[in-house]
Tab-separated table of C-alpha atoms in Angstrom:
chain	number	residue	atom	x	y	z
A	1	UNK	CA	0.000	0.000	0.000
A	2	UNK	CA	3.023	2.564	0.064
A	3	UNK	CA	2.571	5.062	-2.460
A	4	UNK	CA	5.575	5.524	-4.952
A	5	UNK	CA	5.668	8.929	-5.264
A	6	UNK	CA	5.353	11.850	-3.433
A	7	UNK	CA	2.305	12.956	-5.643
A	8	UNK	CA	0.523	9.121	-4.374
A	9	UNK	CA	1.545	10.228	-0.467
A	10	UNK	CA	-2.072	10.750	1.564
A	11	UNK	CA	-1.181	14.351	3.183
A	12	UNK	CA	-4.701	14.542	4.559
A	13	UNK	CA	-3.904	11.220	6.858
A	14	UNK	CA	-1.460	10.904	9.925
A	15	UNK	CA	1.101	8.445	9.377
A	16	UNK	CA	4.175	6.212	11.049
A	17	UNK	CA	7.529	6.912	11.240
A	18	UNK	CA	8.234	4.834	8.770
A	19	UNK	CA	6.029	5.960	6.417
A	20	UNK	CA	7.394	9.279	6.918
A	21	UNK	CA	10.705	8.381	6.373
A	22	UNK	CA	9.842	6.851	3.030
A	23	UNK	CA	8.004	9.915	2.480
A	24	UNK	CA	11.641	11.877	2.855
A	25	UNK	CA	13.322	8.832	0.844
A	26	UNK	CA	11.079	9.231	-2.259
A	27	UNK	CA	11.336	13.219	-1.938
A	28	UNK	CA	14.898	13.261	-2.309
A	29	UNK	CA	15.007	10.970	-4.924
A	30	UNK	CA	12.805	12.489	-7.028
A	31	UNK	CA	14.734	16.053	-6.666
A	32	UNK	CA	18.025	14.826	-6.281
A	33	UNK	CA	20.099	18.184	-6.820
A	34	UNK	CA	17.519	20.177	-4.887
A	35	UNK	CA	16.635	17.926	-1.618
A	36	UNK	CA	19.124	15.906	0.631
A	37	UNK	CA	18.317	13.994	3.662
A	38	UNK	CA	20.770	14.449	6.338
A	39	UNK	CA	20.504	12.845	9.604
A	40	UNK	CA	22.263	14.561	12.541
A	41	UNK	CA	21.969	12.116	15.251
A	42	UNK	CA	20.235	8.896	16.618
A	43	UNK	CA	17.546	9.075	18.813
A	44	UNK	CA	17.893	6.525	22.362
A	45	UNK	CA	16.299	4.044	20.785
A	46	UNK	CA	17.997	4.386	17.295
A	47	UNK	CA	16.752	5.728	15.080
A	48	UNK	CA	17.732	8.083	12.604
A	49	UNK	CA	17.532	12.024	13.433
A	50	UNK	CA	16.765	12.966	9.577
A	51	UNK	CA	16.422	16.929	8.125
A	52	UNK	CA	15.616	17.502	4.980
A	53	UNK	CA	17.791	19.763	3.615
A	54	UNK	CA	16.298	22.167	0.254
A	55	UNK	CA	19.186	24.021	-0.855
A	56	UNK	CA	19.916	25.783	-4.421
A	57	UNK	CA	23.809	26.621	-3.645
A	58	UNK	CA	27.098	26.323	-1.695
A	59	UNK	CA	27.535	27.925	1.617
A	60	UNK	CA	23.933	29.583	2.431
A	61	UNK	CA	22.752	30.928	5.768
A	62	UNK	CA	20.119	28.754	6.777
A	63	UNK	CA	16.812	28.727	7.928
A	64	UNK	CA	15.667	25.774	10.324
A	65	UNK	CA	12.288	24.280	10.731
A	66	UNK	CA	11.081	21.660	13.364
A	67	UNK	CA	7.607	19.690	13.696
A	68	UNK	CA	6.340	16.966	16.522
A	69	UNK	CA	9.258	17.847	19.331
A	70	UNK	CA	6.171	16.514	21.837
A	71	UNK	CA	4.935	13.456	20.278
A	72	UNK	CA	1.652	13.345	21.005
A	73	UNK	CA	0.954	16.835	18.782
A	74	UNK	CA	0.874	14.643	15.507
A	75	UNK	CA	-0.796	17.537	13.551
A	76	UNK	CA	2.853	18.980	13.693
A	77	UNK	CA	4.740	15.928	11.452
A	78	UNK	CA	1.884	16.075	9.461
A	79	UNK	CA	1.970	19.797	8.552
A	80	UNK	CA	6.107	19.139	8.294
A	81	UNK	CA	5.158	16.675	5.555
A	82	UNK	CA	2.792	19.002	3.740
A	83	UNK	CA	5.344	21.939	3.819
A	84	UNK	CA	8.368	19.277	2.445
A	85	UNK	CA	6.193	19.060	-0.629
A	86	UNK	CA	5.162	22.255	-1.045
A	87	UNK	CA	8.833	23.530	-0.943
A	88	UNK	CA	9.345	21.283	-3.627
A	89	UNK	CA	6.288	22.194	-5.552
A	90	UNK	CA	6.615	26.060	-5.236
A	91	UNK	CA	10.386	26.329	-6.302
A	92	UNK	CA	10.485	28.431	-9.777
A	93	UNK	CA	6.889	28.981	-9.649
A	94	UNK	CA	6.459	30.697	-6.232
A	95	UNK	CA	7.951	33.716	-7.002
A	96	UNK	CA	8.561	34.920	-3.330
A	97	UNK	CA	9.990	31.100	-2.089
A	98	UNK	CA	12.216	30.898	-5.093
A	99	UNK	CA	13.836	34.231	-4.000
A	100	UNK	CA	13.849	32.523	-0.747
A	101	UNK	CA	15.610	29.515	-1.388
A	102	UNK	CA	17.971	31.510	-4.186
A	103	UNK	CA	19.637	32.825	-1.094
A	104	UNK	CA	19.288	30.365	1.754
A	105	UNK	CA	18.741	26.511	2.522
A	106	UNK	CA	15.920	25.201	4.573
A	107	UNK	CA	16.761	22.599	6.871
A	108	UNK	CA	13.608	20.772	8.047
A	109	UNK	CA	12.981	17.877	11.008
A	110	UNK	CA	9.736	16.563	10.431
A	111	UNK	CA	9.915	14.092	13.200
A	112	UNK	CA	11.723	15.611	16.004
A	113	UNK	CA	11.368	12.994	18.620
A	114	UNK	CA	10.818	9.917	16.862
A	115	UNK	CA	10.921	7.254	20.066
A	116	UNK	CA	8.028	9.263	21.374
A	117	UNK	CA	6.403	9.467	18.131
A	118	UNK	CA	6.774	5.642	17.709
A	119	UNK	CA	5.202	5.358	20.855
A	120	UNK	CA	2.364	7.402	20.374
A	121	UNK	CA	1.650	5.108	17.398
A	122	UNK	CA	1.935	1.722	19.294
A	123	UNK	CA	1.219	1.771	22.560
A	124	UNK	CA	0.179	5.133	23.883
A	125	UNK	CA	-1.264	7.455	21.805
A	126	UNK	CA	-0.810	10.320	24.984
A	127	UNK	CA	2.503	10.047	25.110
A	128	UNK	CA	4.376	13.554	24.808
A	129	UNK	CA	8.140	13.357	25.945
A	130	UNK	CA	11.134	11.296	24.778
A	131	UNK	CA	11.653	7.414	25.737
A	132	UNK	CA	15.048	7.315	27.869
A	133	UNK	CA	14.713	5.558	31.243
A	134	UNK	CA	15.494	8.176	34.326
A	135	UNK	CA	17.810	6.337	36.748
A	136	UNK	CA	15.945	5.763	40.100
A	137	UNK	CA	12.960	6.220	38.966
A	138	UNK	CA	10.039	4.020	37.193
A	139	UNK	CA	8.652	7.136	34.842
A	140	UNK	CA	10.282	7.274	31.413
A	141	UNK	CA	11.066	10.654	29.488
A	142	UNK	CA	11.816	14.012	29.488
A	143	UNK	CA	10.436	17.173	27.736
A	144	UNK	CA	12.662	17.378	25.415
A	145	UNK	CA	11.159	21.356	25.321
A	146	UNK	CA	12.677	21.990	28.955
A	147	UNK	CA	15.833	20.484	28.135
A	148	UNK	CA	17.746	23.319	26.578
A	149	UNK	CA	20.025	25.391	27.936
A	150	UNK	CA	18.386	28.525	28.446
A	151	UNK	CA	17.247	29.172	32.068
A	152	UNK	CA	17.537	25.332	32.398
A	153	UNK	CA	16.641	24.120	35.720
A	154	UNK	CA	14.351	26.739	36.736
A	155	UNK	CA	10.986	27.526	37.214
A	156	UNK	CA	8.255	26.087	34.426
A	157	UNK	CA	9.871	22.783	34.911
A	158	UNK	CA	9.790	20.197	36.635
A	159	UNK	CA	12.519	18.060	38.254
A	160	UNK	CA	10.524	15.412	38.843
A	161	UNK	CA	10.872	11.975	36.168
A	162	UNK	CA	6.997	11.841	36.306
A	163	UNK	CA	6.213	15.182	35.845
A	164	UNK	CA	5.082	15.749	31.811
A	165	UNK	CA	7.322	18.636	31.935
A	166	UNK	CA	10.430	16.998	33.703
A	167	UNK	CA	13.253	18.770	32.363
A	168	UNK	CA	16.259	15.653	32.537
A	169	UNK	CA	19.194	15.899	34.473
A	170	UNK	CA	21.385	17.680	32.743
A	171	UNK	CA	20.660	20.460	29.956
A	172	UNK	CA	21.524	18.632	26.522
A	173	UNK	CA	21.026	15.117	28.196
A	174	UNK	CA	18.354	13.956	25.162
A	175	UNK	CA	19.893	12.911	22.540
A	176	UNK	CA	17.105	14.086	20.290
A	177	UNK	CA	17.858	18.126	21.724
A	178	UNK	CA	21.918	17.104	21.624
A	179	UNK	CA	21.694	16.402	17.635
A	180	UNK	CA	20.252	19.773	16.882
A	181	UNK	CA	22.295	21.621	19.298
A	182	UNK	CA	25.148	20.294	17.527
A	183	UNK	CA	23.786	20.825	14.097
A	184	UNK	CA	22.639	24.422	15.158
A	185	UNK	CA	26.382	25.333	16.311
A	186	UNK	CA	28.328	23.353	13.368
A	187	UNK	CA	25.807	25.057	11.135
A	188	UNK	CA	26.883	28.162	12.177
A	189	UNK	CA	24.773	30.556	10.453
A	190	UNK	CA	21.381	29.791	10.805
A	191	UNK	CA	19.184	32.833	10.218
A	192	UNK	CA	16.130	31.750	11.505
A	193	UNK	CA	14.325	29.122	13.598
A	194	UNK	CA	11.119	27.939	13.567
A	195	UNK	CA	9.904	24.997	16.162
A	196	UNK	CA	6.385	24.096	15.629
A	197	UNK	CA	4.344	22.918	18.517
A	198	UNK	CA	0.044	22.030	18.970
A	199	UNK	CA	-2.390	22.984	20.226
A	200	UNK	CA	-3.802	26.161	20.487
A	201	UNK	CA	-2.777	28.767	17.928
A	202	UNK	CA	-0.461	30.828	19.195
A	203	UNK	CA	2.866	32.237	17.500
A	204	UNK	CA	5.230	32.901	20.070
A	205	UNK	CA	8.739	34.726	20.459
A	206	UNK	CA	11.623	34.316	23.408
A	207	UNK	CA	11.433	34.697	26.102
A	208	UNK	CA	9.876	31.964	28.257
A	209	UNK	CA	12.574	31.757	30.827
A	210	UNK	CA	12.641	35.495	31.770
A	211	UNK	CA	10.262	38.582	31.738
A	212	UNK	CA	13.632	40.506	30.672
A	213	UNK	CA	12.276	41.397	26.977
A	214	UNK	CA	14.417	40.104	24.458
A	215	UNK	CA	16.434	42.894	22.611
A	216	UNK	CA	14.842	42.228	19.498
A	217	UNK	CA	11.551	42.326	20.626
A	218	UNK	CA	9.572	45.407	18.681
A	219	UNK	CA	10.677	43.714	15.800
A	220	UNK	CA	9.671	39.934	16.738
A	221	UNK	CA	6.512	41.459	17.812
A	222	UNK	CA	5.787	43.098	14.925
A	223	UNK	CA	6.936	40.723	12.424
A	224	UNK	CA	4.456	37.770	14.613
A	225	UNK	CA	1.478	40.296	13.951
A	226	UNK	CA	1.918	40.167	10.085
A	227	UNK	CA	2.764	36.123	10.204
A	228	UNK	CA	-0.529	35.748	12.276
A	229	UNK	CA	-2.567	38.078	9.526
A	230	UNK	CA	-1.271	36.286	7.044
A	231	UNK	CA	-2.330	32.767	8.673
A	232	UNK	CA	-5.326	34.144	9.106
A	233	UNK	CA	-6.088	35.437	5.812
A	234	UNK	CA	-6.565	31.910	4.679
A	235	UNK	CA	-9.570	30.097	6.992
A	236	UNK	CA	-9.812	33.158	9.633
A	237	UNK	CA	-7.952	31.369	12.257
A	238	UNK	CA	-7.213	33.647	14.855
A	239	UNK	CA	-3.914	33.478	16.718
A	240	UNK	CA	-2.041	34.891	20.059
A	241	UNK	CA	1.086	36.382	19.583
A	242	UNK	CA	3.782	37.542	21.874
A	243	UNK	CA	6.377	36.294	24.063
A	244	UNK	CA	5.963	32.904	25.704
A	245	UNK	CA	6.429	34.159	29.418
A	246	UNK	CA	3.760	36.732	28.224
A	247	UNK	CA	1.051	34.818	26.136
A	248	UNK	CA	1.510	31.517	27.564
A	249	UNK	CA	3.820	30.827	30.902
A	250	UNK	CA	6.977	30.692	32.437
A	251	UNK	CA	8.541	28.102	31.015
A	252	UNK	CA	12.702	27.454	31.638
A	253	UNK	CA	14.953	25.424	29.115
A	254	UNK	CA	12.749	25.969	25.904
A	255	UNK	CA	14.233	26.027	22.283
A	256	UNK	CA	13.880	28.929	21.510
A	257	UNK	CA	15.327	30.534	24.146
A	258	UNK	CA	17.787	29.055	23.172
A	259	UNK	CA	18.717	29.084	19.472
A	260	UNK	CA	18.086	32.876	19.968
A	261	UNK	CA	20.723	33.345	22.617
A	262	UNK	CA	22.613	31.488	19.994
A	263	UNK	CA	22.046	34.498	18.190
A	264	UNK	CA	19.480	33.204	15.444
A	265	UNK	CA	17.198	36.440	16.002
A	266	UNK	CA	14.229	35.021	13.903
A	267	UNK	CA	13.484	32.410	16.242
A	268	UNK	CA	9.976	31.593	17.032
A	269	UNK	CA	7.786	28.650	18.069
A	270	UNK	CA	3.916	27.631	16.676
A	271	UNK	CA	1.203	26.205	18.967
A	272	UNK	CA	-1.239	25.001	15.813
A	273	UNK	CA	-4.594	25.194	15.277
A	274	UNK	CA	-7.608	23.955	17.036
A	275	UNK	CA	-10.876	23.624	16.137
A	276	UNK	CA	-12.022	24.111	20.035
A	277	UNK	CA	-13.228	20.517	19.949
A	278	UNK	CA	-10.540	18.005	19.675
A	279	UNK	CA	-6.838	19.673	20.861
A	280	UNK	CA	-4.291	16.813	20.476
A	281	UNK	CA	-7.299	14.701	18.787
A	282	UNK	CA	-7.164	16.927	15.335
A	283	UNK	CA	-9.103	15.074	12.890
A	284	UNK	CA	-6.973	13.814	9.829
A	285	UNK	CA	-9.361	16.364	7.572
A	286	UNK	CA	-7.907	19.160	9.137
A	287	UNK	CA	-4.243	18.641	8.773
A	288	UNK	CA	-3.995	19.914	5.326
A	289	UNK	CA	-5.879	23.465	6.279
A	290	UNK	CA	-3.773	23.657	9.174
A	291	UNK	CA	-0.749	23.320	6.998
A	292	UNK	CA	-1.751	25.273	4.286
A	293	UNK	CA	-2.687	28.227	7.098
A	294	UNK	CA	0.584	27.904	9.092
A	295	UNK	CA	2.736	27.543	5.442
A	296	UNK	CA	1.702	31.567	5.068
A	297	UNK	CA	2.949	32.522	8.380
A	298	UNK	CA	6.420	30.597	7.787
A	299	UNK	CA	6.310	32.329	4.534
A	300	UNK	CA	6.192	35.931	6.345
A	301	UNK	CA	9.207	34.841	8.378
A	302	UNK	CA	11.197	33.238	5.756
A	303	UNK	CA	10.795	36.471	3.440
A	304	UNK	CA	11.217	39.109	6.286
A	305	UNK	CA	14.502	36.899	7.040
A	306	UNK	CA	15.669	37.583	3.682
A	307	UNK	CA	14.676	40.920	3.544
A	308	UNK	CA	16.126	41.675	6.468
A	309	UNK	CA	19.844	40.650	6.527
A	310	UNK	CA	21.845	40.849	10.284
B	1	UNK	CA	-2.194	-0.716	24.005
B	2	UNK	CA	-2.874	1.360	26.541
B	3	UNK	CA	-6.642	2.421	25.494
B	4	UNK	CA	-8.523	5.646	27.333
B	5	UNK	CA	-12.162	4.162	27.443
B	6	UNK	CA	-14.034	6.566	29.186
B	7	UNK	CA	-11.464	9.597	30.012
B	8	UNK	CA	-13.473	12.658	29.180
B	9	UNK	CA	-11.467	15.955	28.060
B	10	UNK	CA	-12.875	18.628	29.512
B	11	UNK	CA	-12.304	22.303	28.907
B	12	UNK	CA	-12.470	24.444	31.875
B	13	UNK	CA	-13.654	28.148	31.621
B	14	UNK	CA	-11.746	30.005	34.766
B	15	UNK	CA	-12.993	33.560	35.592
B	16	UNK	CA	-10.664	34.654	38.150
B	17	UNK	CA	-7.097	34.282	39.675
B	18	UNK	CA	-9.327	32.651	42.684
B	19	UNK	CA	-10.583	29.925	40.253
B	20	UNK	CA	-6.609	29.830	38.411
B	21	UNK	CA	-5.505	28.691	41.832
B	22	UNK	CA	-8.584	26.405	42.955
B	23	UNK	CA	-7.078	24.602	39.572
B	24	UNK	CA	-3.770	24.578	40.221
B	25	UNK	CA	-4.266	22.461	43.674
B	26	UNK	CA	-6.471	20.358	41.761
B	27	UNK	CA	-3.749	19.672	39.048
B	28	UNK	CA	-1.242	18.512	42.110
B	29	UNK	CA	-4.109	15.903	42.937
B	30	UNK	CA	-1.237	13.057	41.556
B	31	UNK	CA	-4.041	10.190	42.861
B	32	UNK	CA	-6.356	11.691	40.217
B	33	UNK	CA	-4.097	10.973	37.184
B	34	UNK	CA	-4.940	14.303	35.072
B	35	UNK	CA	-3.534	15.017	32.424
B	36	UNK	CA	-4.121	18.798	31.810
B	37	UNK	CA	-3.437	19.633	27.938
B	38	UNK	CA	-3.231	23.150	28.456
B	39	UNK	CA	-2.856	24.369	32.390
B	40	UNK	CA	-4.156	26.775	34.347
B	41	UNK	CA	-2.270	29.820	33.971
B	42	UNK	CA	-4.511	32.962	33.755
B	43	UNK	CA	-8.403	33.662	32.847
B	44	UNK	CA	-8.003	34.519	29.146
B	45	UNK	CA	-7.247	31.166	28.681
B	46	UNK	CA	-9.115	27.654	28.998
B	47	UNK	CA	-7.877	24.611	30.542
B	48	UNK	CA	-8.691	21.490	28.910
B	49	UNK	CA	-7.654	18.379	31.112
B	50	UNK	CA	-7.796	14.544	30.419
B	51	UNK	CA	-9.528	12.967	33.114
B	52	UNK	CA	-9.683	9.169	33.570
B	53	UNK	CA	-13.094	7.688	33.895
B	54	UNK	CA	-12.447	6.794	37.248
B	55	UNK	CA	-11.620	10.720	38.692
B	56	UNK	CA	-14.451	11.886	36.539
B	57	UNK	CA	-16.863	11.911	39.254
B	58	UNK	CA	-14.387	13.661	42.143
B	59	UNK	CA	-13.253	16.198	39.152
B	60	UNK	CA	-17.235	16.962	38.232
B	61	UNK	CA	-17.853	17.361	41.992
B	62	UNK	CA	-14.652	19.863	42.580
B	63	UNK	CA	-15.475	21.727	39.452
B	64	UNK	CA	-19.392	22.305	40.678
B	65	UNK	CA	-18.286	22.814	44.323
B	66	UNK	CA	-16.296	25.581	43.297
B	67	UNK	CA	-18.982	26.934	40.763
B	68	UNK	CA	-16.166	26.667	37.938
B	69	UNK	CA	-17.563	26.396	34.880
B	70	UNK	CA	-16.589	23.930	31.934
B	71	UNK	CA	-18.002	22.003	28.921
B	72	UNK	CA	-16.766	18.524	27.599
B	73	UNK	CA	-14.825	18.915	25.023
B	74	UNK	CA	-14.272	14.970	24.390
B	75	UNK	CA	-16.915	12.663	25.436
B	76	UNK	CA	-14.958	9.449	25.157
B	77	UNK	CA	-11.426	9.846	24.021
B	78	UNK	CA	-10.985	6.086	22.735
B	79	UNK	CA	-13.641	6.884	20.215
B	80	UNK	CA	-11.437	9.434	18.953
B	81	UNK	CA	-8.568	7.582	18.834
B	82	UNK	CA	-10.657	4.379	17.234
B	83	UNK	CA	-11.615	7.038	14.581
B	84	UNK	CA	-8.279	8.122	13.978
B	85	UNK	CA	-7.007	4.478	13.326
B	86	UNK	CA	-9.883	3.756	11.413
B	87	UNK	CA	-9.085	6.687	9.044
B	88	UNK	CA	-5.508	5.816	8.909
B	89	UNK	CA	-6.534	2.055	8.123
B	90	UNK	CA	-8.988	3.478	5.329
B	91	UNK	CA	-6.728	5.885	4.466
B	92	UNK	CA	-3.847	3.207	3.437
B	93	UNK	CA	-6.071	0.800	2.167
């Protein structure tokens, strides 16, 4: 039943991790000088880290997109999926994504925590962190989103193994978090960084770790209003914007926070949409509007990135 | 498997830092195994929170005690997820 192109792949249906990895497999075949799979680490059980990689040219900035870091959230993988394709479909046609991608690569992590993911599809379908054991204790996981080293360790955490929002022991200690930290510092000159999260529509800016405003923040702020007008040009979905600590709660050891005191100033993070009736439940009929929604808000930070060169 | 016959999602409507806190103790009940999807952080924002069928009853009673108001969001969350496989089975096939 596997399809054998990427045209045959069902984008309105939630898939495995294996299907999604042939998804990536058949995309790069078919555009062999435009797509590359890397994969930049293993997660604890094993299995591949992969990013698609869409790049036109040697030596580009970058800018970096992740989906389904919690793996319950599968409306994120399933918009990643939709956007690979569309990147692929809109080069030379899309006028404004072609100018896009004639200056930097996109780097793109559809499943971000594939352990949990598998999980989720097997044996517990609530399942939201990673699937590492935590010495001395019976509960499995961490949150891989309170594992970075920004304000790691403090409060909107938990240090508790059992805790859905138990940070790990150490910042970095996931393997799945280690493998983009890595990449993100090799890399070098990623311009922008997108980490895309469900439910409930919000586009959100650092910091969650501090009320200290960022430095950048009249520009985040107004660059998140035009991304949200833009999403919600398409189905009227209306979205929250503003800093995490603001619009949502403290929260310590986030992405982020991170990649932007790495110094990637576009970074930003996407709680998808939600009808108001199912949250992590989104029927398989909605992916593709969610997708197609959120795909003009990445497009408003993508082009303001290029526009707007630091 | 681990299946979710019966847990109800429900989303809870807070109107007041009073209620915001009532909800926080209620989220360190650990004997009550919630699972809140979205927590209880201010009143511009709902709370929707997995409870298992067998917490359903103390949850209701808190909830009304309290006079906080809230709406089921999911009736019976294994139907979902029996939907959701059945679409991915259909889907495939």
């Amino acid at each position: 039943s596997q399809p054998r192109t990427t045209d045959g792949y069902d984008y309105a249906s939630y898939h495995t991790f294996s299907e999604i990895t042939s998804f990536m497999d058949m995309l790069v075949q078919e555009k062999p000088n435009f797509v590359s799979k890397l994969v930049i680490g293993k997660s604890y059980e094993g299995r591949p880290l992969n990013v698609l990689k869409f790049s036109t040219g040697a030596n580009r900035p970058g800018i970096w997109i992740d989906t389904g870091i919690h793996a319950r959230e599968w409306v994120t993988p399933a918009s990643g999926t939709w956007f690979a394709k569309k990147i692929v479909s809109d080069y030379g046609h899309d006028t404004v994504l072609t100018a896009i991608l004639d200056k930097f690569d996109i780097f793109l992590e559809i499943v971000t925590n594939p352990d949990g993911f598998h999980f989720t599809h097997t044996s517990n379908r609530m399942w939201r962190k990673t699937r590492k054991p935590n010495d001395g204790s019976i509960c499995v996981g961490v949150d891989a989103n309170r594992n970075w080293d920004a304000g790691f360790g403090g409060a909107g955490s938990s240090n508790n193994p059992c805790s859905e929002t138990y940070r790990g022991p150490s910042a970095h200690s996931e393997p799945e978090v280690k493998a983009i930290v890595d990449f993100v510092k090799s890399h070098g000159n990623l311009k922008a960084f997108v980490s895309i999260h469900s439910y409930s529509q919000m586009l959100l800016y650092p910091y969650g770790y501090t009320r200290t405003p960022c430095k950048d923040q009249a520009e985040l702020d107004e660059l998140a209003k035009k991304a949200v007008t833009d999403l919600k040009s398409l189905y009227g979905t209306n979205y929250k914007y503003g800093s995490i600590i603001n619009v949502i709660y403290q929260a310590s050891g986030g992405t982020i926070d991170w990649t932007y005191n790495q110094g990637i100033k576009y970074s930003y993070t996407f709680e998808l949409r939600d009808t108001g009736r199912y949250g992590f439940m989104l029927p398989a009929n909605q992916i593709i509007p969610t997708a197609e929604e959120t795909w003009l808000a990445l497009m408003a930070i993508m082009e303001h990135t290029k526009n707007n060169p630091y | 498997k681990e299946t979710f016959e019966g847990h109800q999602v429900l989303r809870i409507i807070p109107i007041s830092e009073v209620q915001i806190n009532l909800l926080k103790e209620l989220s360190k009940q650990d004997h009550l195994l919630l699972d809140f999807w979205t927590e209880p952080i201010h009143d511009s924002l709902a709370v929707d929170v997995r409870v298992p069928f067998h917490s359903l009853q103390a949850v209701r009673a808190f909830l009304g005690y309290h006079e906080i108001h809230y709406e089921i969001m999911i009736h019976d969350l294994q139907d979902l997820m029996d939907e959701e496989q059945r679409e991915m089975m259909k889907s495939r096939a």
